Coordinates of C-alpha atoms in Angstrom, one line a residue:
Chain A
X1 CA -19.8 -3.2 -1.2
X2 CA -16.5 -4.3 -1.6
X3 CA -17.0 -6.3 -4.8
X4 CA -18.7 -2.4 -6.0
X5 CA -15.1 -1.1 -5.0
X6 CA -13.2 -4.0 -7.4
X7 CA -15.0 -2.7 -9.7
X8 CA -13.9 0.8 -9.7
X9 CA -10.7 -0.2 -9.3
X10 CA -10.7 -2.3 -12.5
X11 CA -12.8 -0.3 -14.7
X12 CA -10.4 3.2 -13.8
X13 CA -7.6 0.8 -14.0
X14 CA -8.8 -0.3 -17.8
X15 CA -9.5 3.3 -18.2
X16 CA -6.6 4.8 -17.4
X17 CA -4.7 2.6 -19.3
X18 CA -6.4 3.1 -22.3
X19 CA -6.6 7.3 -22.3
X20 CA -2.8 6.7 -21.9
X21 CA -2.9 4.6 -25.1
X22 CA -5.2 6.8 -26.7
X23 CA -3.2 10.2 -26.2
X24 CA -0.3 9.4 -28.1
X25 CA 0.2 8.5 -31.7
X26 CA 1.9 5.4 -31.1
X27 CA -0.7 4.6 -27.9
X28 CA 0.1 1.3 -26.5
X29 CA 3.6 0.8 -27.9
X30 CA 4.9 3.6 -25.7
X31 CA 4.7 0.5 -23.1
X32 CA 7.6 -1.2 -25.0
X33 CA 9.2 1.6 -26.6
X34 CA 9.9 4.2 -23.3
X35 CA 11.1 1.7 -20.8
X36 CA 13.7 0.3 -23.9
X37 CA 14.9 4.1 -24.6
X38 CA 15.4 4.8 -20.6
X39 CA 17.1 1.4 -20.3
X40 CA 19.1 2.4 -23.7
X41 CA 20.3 5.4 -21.5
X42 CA 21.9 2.9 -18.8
X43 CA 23.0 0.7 -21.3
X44 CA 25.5 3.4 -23.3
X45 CA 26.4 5.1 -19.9
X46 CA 27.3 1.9 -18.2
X47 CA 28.5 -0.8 -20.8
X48 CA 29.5 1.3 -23.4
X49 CA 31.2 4.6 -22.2
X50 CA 32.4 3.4 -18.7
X51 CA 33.4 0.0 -20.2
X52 CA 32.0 -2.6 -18.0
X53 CA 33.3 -5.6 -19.3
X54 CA 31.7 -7.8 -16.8
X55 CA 30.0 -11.1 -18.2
X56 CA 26.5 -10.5 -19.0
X57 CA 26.4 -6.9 -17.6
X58 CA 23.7 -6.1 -20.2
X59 CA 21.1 -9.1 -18.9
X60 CA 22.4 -7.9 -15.3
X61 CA 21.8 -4.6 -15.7
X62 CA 18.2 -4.8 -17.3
X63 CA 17.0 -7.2 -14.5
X64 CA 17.6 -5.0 -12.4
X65 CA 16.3 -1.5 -14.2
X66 CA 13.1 -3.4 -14.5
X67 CA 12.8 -4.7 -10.9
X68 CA 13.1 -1.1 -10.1
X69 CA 11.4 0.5 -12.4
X70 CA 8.4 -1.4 -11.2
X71 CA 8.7 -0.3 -7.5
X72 CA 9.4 3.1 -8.5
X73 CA 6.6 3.9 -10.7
X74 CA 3.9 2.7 -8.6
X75 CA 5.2 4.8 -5.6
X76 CA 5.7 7.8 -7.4
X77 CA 2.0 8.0 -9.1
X78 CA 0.4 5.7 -6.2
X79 CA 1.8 8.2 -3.6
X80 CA -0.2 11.3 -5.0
X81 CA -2.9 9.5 -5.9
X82 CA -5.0 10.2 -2.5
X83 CA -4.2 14.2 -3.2
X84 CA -5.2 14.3 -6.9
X85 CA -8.5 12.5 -6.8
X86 CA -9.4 15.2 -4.0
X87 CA -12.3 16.3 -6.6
X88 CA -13.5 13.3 -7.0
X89 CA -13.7 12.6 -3.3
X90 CA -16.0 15.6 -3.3
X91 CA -18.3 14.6 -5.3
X92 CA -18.6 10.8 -4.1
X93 CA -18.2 8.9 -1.3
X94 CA -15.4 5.9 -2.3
X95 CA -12.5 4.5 0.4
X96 CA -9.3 6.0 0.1
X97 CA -7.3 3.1 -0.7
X98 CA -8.8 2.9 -3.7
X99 CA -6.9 5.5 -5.3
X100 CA -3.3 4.0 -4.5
X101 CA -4.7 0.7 -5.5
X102 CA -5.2 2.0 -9.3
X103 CA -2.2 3.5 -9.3
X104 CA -0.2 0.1 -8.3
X105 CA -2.9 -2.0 -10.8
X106 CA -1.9 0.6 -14.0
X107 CA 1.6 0.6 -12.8
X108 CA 1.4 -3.3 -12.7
X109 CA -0.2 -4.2 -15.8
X110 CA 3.0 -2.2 -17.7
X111 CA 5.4 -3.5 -15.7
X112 CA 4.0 -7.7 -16.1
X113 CA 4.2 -6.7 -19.7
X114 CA 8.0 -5.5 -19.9
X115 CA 8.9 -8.3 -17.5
X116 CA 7.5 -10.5 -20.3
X117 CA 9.6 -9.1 -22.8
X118 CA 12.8 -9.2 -20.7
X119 CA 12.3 -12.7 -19.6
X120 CA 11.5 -13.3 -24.0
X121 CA 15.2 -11.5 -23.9
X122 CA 16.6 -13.4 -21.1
X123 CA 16.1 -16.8 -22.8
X124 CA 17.5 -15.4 -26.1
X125 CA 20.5 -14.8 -24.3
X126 CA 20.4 -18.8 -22.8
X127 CA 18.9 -17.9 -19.7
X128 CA 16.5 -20.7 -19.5
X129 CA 14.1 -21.0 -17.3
X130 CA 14.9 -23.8 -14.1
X131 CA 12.9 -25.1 -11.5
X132 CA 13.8 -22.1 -10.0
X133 CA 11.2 -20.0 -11.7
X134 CA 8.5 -21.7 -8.8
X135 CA 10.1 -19.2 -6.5
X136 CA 9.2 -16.4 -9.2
X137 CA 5.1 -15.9 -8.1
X138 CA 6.4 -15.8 -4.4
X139 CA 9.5 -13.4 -5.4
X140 CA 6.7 -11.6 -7.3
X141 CA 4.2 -11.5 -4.3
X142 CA 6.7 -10.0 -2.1
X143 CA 7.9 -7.3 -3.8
X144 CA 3.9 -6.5 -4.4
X145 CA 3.4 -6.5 -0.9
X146 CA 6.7 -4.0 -0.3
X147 CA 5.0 -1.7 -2.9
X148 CA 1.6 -1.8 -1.7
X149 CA 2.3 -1.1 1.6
X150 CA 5.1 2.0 0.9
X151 CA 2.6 3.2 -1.1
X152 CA -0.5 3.1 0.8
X153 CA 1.5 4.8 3.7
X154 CA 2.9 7.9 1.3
X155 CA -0.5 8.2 -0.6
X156 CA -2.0 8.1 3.3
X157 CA 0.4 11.4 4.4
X158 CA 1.2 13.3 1.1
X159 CA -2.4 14.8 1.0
X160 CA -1.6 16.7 4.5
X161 CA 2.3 17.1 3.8
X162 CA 2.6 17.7 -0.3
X163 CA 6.6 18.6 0.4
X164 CA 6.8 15.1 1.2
X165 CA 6.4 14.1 -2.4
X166 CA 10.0 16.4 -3.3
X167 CA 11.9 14.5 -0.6
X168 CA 10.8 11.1 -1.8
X169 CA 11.8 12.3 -5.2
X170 CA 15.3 12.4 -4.1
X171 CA 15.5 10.0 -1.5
X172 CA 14.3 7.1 -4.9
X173 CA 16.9 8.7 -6.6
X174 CA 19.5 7.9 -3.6
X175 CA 18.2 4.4 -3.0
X176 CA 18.3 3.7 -6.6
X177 CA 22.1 4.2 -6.8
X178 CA 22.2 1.6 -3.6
X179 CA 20.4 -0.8 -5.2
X180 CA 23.2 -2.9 -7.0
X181 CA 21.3 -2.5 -9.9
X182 CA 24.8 -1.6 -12.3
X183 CA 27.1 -3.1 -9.7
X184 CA 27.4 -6.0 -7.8
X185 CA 27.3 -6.5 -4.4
X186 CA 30.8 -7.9 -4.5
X187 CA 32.1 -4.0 -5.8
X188 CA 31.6 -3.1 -2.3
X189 CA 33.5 -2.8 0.5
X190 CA 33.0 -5.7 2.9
X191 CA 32.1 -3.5 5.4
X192 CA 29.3 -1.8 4.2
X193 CA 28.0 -4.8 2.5
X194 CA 25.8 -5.9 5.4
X195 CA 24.3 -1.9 5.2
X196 CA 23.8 -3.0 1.2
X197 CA 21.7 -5.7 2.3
X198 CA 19.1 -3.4 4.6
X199 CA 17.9 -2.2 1.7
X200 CA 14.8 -4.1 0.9
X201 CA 14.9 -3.7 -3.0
X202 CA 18.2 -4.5 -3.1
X203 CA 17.4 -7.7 -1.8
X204 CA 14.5 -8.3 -4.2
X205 CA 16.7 -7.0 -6.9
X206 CA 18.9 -9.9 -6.2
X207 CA 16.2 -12.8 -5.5
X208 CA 15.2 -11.6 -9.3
X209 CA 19.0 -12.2 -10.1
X210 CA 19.2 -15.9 -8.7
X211 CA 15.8 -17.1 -10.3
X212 CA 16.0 -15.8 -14.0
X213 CA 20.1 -15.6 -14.2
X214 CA 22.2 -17.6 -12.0
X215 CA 19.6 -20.6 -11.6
X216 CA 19.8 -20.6 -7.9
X217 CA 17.3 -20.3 -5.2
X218 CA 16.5 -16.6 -4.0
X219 CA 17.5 -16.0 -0.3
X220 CA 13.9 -17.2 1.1
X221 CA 14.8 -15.7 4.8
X222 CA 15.5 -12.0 3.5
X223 CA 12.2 -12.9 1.7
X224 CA 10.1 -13.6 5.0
X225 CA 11.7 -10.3 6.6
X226 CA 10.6 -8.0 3.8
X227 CA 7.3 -9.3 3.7
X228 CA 6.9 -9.1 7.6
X229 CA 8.3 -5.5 8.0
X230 CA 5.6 -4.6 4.9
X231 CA 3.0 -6.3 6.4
X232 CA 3.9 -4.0 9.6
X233 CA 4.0 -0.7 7.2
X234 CA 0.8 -2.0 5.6
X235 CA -0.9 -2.3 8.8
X236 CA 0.2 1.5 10.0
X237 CA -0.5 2.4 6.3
X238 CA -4.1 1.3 6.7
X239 CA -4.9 2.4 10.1
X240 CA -3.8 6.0 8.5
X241 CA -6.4 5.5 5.4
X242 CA -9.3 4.4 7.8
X243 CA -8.6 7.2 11.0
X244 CA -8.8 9.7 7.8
X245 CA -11.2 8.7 5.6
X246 CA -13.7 11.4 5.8
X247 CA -10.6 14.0 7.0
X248 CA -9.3 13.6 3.5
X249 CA -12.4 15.3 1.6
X250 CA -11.9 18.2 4.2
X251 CA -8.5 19.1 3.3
X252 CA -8.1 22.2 1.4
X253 CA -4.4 22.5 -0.2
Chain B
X1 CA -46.0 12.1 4.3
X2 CA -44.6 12.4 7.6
X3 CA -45.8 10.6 9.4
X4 CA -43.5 8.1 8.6
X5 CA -40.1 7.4 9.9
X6 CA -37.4 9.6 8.1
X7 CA -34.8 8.2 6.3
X8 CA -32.2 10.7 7.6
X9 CA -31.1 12.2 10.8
X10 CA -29.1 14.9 11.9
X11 CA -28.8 15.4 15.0
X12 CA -27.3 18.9 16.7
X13 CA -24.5 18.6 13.5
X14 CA -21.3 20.0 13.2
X15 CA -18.5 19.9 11.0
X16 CA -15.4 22.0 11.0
X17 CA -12.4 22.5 8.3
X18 CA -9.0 22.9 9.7
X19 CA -7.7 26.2 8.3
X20 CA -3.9 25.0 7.8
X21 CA -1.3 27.6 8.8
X22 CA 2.0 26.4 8.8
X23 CA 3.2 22.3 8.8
X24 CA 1.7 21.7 12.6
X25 CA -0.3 25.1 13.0
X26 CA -4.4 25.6 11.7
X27 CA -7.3 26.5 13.8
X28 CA -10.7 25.0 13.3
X29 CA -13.2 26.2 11.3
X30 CA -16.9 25.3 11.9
X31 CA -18.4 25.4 8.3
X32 CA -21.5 23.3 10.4
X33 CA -22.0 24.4 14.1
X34 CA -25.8 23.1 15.1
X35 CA -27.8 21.5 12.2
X36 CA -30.4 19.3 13.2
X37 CA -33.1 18.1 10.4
X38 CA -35.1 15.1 9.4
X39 CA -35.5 13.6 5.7
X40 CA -38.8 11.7 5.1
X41 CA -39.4 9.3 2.1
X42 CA -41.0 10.4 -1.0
X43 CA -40.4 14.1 0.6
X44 CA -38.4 16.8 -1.7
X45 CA -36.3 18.9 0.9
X46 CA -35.3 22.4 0.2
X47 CA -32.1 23.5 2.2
X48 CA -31.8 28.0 1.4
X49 CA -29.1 30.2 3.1
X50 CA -26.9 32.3 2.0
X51 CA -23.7 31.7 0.0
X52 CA -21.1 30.3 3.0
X53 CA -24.2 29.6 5.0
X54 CA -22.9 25.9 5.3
X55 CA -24.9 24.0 2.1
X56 CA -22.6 22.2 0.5
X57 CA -21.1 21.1 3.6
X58 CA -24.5 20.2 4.8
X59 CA -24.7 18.2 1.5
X60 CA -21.9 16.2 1.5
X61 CA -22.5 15.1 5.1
X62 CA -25.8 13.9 3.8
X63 CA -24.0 12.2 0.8
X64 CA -22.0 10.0 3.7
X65 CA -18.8 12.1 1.9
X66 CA -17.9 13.4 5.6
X67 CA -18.7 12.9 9.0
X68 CA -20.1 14.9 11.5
X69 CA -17.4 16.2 13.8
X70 CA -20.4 16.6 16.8
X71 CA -24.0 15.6 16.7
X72 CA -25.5 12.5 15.5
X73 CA -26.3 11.4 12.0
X74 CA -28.6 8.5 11.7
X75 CA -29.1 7.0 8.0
X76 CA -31.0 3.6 7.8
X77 CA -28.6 2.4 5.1
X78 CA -29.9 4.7 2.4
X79 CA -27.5 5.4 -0.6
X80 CA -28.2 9.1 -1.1
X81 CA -25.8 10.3 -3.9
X82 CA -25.2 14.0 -5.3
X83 CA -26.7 14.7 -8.3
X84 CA -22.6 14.2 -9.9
X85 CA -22.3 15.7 -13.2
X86 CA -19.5 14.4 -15.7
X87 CA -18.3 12.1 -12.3
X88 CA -14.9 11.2 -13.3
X89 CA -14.6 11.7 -16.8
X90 CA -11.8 11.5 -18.9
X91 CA -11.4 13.0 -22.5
X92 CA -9.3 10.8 -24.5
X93 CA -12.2 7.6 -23.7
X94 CA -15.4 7.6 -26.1
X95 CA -19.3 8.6 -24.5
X96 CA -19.9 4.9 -23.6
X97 CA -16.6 4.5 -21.5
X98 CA -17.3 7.7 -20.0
X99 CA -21.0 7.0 -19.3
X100 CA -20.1 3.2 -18.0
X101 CA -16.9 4.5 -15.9
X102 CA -19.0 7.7 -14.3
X103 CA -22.0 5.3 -13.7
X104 CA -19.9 3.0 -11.9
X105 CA -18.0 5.9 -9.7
X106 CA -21.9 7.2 -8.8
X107 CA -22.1 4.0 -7.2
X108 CA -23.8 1.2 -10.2
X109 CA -22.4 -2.0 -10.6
X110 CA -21.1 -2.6 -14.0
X111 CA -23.4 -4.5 -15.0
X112 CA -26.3 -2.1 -14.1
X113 CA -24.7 0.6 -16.1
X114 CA -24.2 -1.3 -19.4
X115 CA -28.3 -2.4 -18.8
X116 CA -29.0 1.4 -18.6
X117 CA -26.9 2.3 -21.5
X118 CA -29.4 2.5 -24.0
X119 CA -31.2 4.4 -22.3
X120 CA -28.7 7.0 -21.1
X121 CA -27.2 7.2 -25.1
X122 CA -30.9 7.8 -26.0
X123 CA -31.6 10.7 -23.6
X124 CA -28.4 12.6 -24.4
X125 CA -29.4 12.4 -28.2
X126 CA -25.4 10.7 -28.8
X127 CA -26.2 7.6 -30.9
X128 CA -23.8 8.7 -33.5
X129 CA -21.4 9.7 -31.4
X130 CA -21.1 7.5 -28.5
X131 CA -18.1 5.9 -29.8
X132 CA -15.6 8.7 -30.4
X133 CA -13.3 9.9 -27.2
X134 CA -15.6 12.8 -25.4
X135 CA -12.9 15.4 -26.8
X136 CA -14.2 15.5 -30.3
X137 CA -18.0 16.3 -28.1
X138 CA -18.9 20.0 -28.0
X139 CA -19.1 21.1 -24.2
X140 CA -22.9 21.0 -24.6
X141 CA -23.0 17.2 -25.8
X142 CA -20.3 16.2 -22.5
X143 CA -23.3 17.8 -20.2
X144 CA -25.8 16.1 -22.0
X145 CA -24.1 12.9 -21.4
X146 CA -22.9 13.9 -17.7
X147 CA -26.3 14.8 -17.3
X148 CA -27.9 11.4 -18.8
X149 CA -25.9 9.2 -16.7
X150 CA -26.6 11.2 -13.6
X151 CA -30.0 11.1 -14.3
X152 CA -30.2 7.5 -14.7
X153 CA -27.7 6.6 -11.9
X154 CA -30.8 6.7 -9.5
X155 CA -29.9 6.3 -5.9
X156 CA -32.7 5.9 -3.3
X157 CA -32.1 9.7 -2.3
X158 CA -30.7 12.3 -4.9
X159 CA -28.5 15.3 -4.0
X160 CA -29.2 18.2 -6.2
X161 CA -27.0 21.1 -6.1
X162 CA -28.2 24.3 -7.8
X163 CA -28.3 22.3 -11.0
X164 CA -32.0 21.3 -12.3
X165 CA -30.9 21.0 -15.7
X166 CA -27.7 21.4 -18.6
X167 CA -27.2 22.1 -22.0
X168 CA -28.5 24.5 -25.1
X169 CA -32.0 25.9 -24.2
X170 CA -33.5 22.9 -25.8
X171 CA -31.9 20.4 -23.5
X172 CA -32.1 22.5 -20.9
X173 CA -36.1 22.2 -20.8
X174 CA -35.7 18.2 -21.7
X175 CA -33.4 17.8 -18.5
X176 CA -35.3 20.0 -16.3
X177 CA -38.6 18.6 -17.0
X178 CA -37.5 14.9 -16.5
X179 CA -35.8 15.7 -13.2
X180 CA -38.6 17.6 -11.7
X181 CA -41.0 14.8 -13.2
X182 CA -38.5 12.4 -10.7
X183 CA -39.0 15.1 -8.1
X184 CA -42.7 14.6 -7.8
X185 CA -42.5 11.0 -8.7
X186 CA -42.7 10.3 -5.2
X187 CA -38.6 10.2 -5.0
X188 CA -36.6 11.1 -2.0
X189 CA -34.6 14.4 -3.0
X190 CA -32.8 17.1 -1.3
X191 CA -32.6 20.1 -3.5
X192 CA -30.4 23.3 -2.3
X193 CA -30.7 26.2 -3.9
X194 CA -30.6 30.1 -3.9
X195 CA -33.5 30.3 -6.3
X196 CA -36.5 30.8 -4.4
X197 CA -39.6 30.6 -6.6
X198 CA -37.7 27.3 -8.1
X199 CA -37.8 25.8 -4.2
X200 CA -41.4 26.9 -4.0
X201 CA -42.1 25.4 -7.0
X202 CA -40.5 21.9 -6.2
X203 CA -40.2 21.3 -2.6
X204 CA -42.2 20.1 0.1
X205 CA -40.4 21.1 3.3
X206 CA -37.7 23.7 3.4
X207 CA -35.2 24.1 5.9
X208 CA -32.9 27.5 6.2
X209 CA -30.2 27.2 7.3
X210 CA -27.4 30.8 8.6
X211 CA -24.1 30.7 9.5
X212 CA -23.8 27.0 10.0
X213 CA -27.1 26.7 12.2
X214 CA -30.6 25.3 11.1
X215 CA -32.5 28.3 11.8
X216 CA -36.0 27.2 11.0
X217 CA -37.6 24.0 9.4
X218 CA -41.1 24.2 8.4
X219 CA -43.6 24.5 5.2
X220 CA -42.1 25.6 2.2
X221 CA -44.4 28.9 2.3
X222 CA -43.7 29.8 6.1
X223 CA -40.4 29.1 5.8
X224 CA -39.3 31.1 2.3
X225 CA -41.2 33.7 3.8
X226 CA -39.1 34.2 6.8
X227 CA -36.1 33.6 4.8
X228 CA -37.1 36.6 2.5
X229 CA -38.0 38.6 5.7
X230 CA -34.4 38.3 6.8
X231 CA -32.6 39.2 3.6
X232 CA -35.1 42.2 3.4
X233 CA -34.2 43.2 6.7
X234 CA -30.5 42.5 6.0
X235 CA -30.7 44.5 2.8
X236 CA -31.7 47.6 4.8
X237 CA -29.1 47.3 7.0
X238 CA -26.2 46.8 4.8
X239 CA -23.4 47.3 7.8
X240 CA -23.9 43.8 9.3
X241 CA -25.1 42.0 6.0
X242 CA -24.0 38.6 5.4
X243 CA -20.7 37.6 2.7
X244 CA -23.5 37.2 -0.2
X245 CA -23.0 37.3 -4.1
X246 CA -26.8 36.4 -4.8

């Protein structure tokens, strides 16, 4: 059964991707070309107009996009993906969880591809890689756990609550600006810097910092937390998808 | 036929929809209030009410889609899939990535698909065309193929709603004919439908089911006949007839 499941999630995962590919002229390199035009955006706003001189702001500031950018889209598609397959789920019988799951696998495949490219960029720019980069699959693990287990618990209440989906709109948009992902952590007032720091992608954001910029091991303890408090989210996240497994079907928006 | 042990159980079945009103508010809805009925192997099942009479809820409980919210279903581990037409697909892909990712959502293993694929491309007459994206097809060439991989999903009991066959009169017959030849073929199917002289024609047993309740559960004859009664009756009384668009 469950190896029936892996496969629906990898075929709809290879489909998706490719109907993406297919409805555009340029197809596939959209996956290079819009995530270098949004970052372009940041780039002008931040280095250019507001003159931020620091050393290796661009490198800095693309890290950081990219970290992000990974979180954000697999939350924002993975978290309606329960209430948009509510056809399908009418027609056939298939566990819930394996809608955010292609979500976060589409999302994923993009997002392994542009961190390829930035890390290609990275060691352009002498950012070689260190011994460091061991700590990249666990850095990388971790912040798949955080996004597997916010989604799963939005995708789990958005289909009875759609409103939801407007407020985490908003509330992304206000974590993203507390992210330190154009400022350092340092551009803050001491006193709010421990608040900085409850911020679970910040954190990540940082770890991603330390491995493929400032040759340093990331902060393995803020690590262990993030992956314990997910694992807690996961677990509430799950118990939701299995008490309303056959309530989902049932909802009528 | 029956005296062997049924595949399916319901037992006393109900199912309700909550009717939402408001974030917190909604009152329950039962679309199922007392169904009880038995599925036998090899046996075709006709299920006639009226429209909102509770069949498509009845079907998807039967499908494993929802559970009861009362009453007891027993199934011994039988897949029993809805007849799914055009499960899943998506435009921009070609006829075989359609056919292999619908096939795979009805509940095949890739493998089994891509085995069946010849065949499925054969029956919905799309050799030329199985390789361009399904939104250069015609609509009556996506129902042939939606059809063909339906058809050839083949779970142990098949769902049918309404739907006996798809496509331009000439398809039509094709599709019809090969599904009732599975009908008789000794296959387990549960057939709802508001077409009366098609459930005479294809079912063994027929239950009726009105206003969420089994009403009676019988031979096809006896049971239609009743059913007709009713709706005669009904038809002369038009004050307390039924919510019907038949």
């Amino acid at each position: 059964m469950l190896k029936q499941y892996l496969e629906v999630v990898l075929y709809k995962t290879y489909a998706d991707l490719r109907a993406e590919n297919q409805r555009s002229y340029m197809g596939f390199l959209w996956w290079i070309f819009e995530p270098i035009m949004y970052m372009s955006v940041f780039y002008v706003v931040f280095a250019l107009a507001l003159q931020n001189n620091d050393e290796n702001f661009v490198p800095f500031l693309l890290v950081g996009l990219t970290i992000w950018q990974w979180m954000k889209s697999c939350l924002t598609h993975g978290s309606e993906s329960i209430l948009n397959n509510s056809q399908l789920m009418q027609h056939v019988y298939l566990p819930k969880a394996v809608f955010p799951t292609i979500s976060i696998f589409t999302n994923s495949v993009k997002f392994l591809f542009i961190f390829l490219l930035l890390m290609l960029y990275l060691w352009s720019e002498g950012f070689v890689p260190t011994q460091h980069y061991f700590a990249l699959p666990l850095v990388l693990l971790v912040e798949l756990l955080f996004i597997v287990s916010v989604t799963y618990l939005m995708a789990a209440i958005v289909p009875f609550i759609p409103d939801v989906r407007f407020i985490l709109e908003n509330f992304l948009q206000a974590v993203f600006f507390m992210s330190g992902i154009f400022f350092t952590v340092e551009k803050i007032p001491e006193r709010y810097q421990d608040w900085f720091y409850l911020n679970p992608m910040a954190n990540l954001i940082e770890a991603f910092r330390d491995i493929l910029m400032y040759q340093q091991w990331p902060d393995f303890s803020s690590l262990a937390i993030i992956s314990v408090l997910s694992l807690l989210v996961m677990g509430i996240a799950m118990y939701l998808l299995r008490r309303f497994e056959y309530v989902y079907p049932k909802i009528s928006i | 036929m029956n005296n062997s042990k049924p595949l399916i159980t319901l037992d006393h079945v109900g199912v309700y929809y909550r009717r939402r009103n408001g974030l917190f508010g909604g009152d329950k809805f039962w679309a199922l209030k007392d169904v009880s009925l038995e599925l036998y192997p090899g046996e075709t099942l006709g299920i006639v009410g009226h429209n909102g009479a509770g069949k498509s809820t009845l079907m998807k409980v039967l499908a494993g889609i929802i559970k009861a919210d009362r009453g007891i279903i027993h199934n011994q581990g039988y897949r029993a899939s809805l007849l799914a037409l055009q499960l899943g697909f998506i435009h921009y892909l070609s006829g075989r990535e359609n056919a292999i990712l619908s096939g795979i959502l009805i509940g095949l293993s890739k493998k089994e698909v891509e085995a069946k694929l010849d065949d499925i491309i054969a029956f919905a007459e799309l050799e030329e065309f199985i390789d361009q994206p399904i939104i250069t097809y015609s609509s009556g060439m996506i129902a042939r193929l939606g059809f063909s991989v339906a058809l050839y999903a083949d779970p142990d009991i098949i769902l049918i709603d309404e739907v006996l066959g798809v496509g331009d009169a000439a398809f039509n017959k094709k599709s019809t004919t090969m599904m009732r030849e599975k009908i008789k073929n000794n296959k387990t199917v549960v057939f709802v439908s508001h077409n009366a002289d098609i459930v005479a024609d294809i079912c063994d047993r027929v239950v009726w089911v009105e206003h969420g309740k089994s009403k009676m559960a019988g031979d096809t004859d006896v049971v239609l006949k009743a059913y007709h009664d009713s709706l005669q009756s009904a038809a002369n009384t038009p004050a307390v007839q039924p919510d019907t668009t038949v």
